[in-house]
Amino acid sequence: MHNWYEGVLQHHFRIQWGFNIKVKDQDSENTNEDKSDSDNIPDENSTLTITEKENLQKLLPTVIVPPGIAAIPKGVGTASNGKLKASEWHSLFAKNLPLVALEAFGNV
């Protein structure tokens, strides 16, 4: 079970949703576009839009967990955060993301 949390969930978070991945430089044509137009289109490396990812990163630190439950580091999804432990991956997917998803995607 330990490898499943650190492998499958980590892969899904990083590859499928596009958090903490290295993105290739875009063509110069795309750099001249208005940022507000490009925020709501899916990132080619992710199933989420740039705005959705930013909302999730903004809301994740606001979840308050009781003592005894693994807390999620404030910078989850960024390169500076470092690696999560298996208990933190479990807490992220089983508790934090469902709570945050209600607010982030609830009014869609």
Coordinates of C-alpha atoms in Angstrom, one line a residue:
M1 CA 0.0 0.0 0.0
H2 CA 2.9 2.3 0.8
N3 CA 4.3 2.1 -2.8
W4 CA 0.8 2.7 -4.2
Y5 CA 0.4 6.1 -2.4
E6 CA 3.9 7.2 -3.3
G7 CA 3.7 5.9 -6.8
V8 CA 0.3 6.1 -8.3
L9 CA -1.0 9.1 -6.4
Q10 CA 2.2 11.0 -7.0
H11 CA 2.1 10.2 -10.7
H12 CA -1.5 11.3 -11.0
F13 CA -0.9 14.5 -9.2
R14 CA 2.2 15.4 -11.2
I15 CA 1.5 14.1 -14.7
Q16 CA -2.3 14.0 -15.0
W17 CA -2.9 17.3 -13.2
G18 CA 0.4 18.9 -14.1
F19 CA 1.6 20.0 -10.7
N20 CA 5.4 20.4 -10.2
I21 CA 6.4 19.4 -13.7
K22 CA 8.9 21.0 -16.0
V23 CA 7.2 22.6 -18.9
K24 CA 8.9 23.2 -22.3
D25 CA 9.3 26.8 -23.4
Q26 CA 6.4 27.9 -25.5
D27 CA 6.8 29.4 -29.0
S28 CA 7.2 33.2 -29.2
E29 CA 3.8 33.4 -30.8
N30 CA 2.1 32.2 -27.6
T31 CA 4.1 34.6 -25.3
N32 CA 2.4 37.6 -26.9
E33 CA -1.1 36.4 -26.1
D34 CA -3.2 37.9 -23.3
K35 CA -2.7 35.9 -20.1
S36 CA -6.3 36.0 -19.2
D37 CA -7.2 34.2 -22.4
S38 CA -4.7 31.4 -21.8
D39 CA -5.6 30.8 -18.1
N40 CA -8.9 29.0 -18.8
I41 CA -7.6 26.6 -21.5
P42 CA -6.2 23.3 -20.4
D43 CA -2.5 23.2 -20.1
E44 CA -1.2 20.8 -22.7
N45 CA 0.6 18.8 -20.0
S46 CA -2.4 18.6 -17.7
T47 CA -6.1 17.9 -17.5
L48 CA -6.6 21.0 -15.4
T49 CA -6.5 24.6 -16.6
I50 CA -4.0 27.0 -15.2
T51 CA -6.6 28.8 -13.2
E52 CA -7.9 25.6 -11.7
K53 CA -4.4 24.6 -10.6
E54 CA -3.8 28.1 -9.1
N55 CA -7.1 27.8 -7.2
L56 CA -6.2 24.4 -5.8
Q57 CA -2.8 25.6 -4.7
K58 CA -4.4 28.6 -3.1
L59 CA -7.1 26.6 -1.2
L60 CA -5.1 23.6 -0.1
P61 CA -3.2 25.4 2.8
T62 CA -6.6 26.7 4.1
V63 CA -7.8 23.2 5.1
I64 CA -7.5 22.8 8.9
V65 CA -6.8 19.2 10.0
P66 CA -7.1 17.8 13.6
P67 CA -4.0 16.6 15.4
G68 CA -2.9 13.1 14.5
I69 CA -3.7 13.5 10.8
A70 CA -0.8 14.2 8.4
A71 CA -0.8 17.9 7.5
I72 CA 0.0 18.9 3.9
P73 CA 2.9 21.3 3.5
K74 CA 1.9 24.8 2.4
G75 CA 3.7 24.7 -0.9
V76 CA 2.3 21.4 -2.2
G77 CA 2.5 21.3 -6.0
T78 CA 5.6 23.5 -6.2
A79 CA 9.2 22.5 -6.8
S80 CA 10.3 24.1 -3.6
N81 CA 8.1 21.9 -1.5
G82 CA 10.1 18.8 -1.7
K83 CA 8.8 15.2 -1.5
L84 CA 5.6 14.1 0.3
K85 CA 5.5 11.0 2.5
A86 CA 3.0 8.2 1.9
S87 CA 0.8 9.4 4.8
E88 CA 0.8 12.9 3.3
W89 CA -0.2 11.6 -0.1
H90 CA -3.0 9.7 1.5
S91 CA -4.2 12.8 3.5
L92 CA -4.0 14.9 0.4
F93 CA -6.2 12.6 -1.8
A94 CA -8.5 11.3 0.9
K95 CA -9.2 14.4 2.9
N96 CA -7.7 17.7 1.6
L97 CA -8.5 17.5 -2.2
P98 CA -12.1 16.4 -1.7
L99 CA -12.8 19.3 0.7
V100 CA -11.0 21.8 -1.6
A101 CA -12.6 20.5 -4.8
L102 CA -16.0 21.3 -3.4
E103 CA -15.1 25.0 -3.2
A104 CA -12.9 25.1 -6.3
F105 CA -15.2 23.3 -8.7
G106 CA -18.6 23.4 -6.8
N107 CA -20.0 26.4 -8.7
V108 CA -19.2 25.0 -12.2

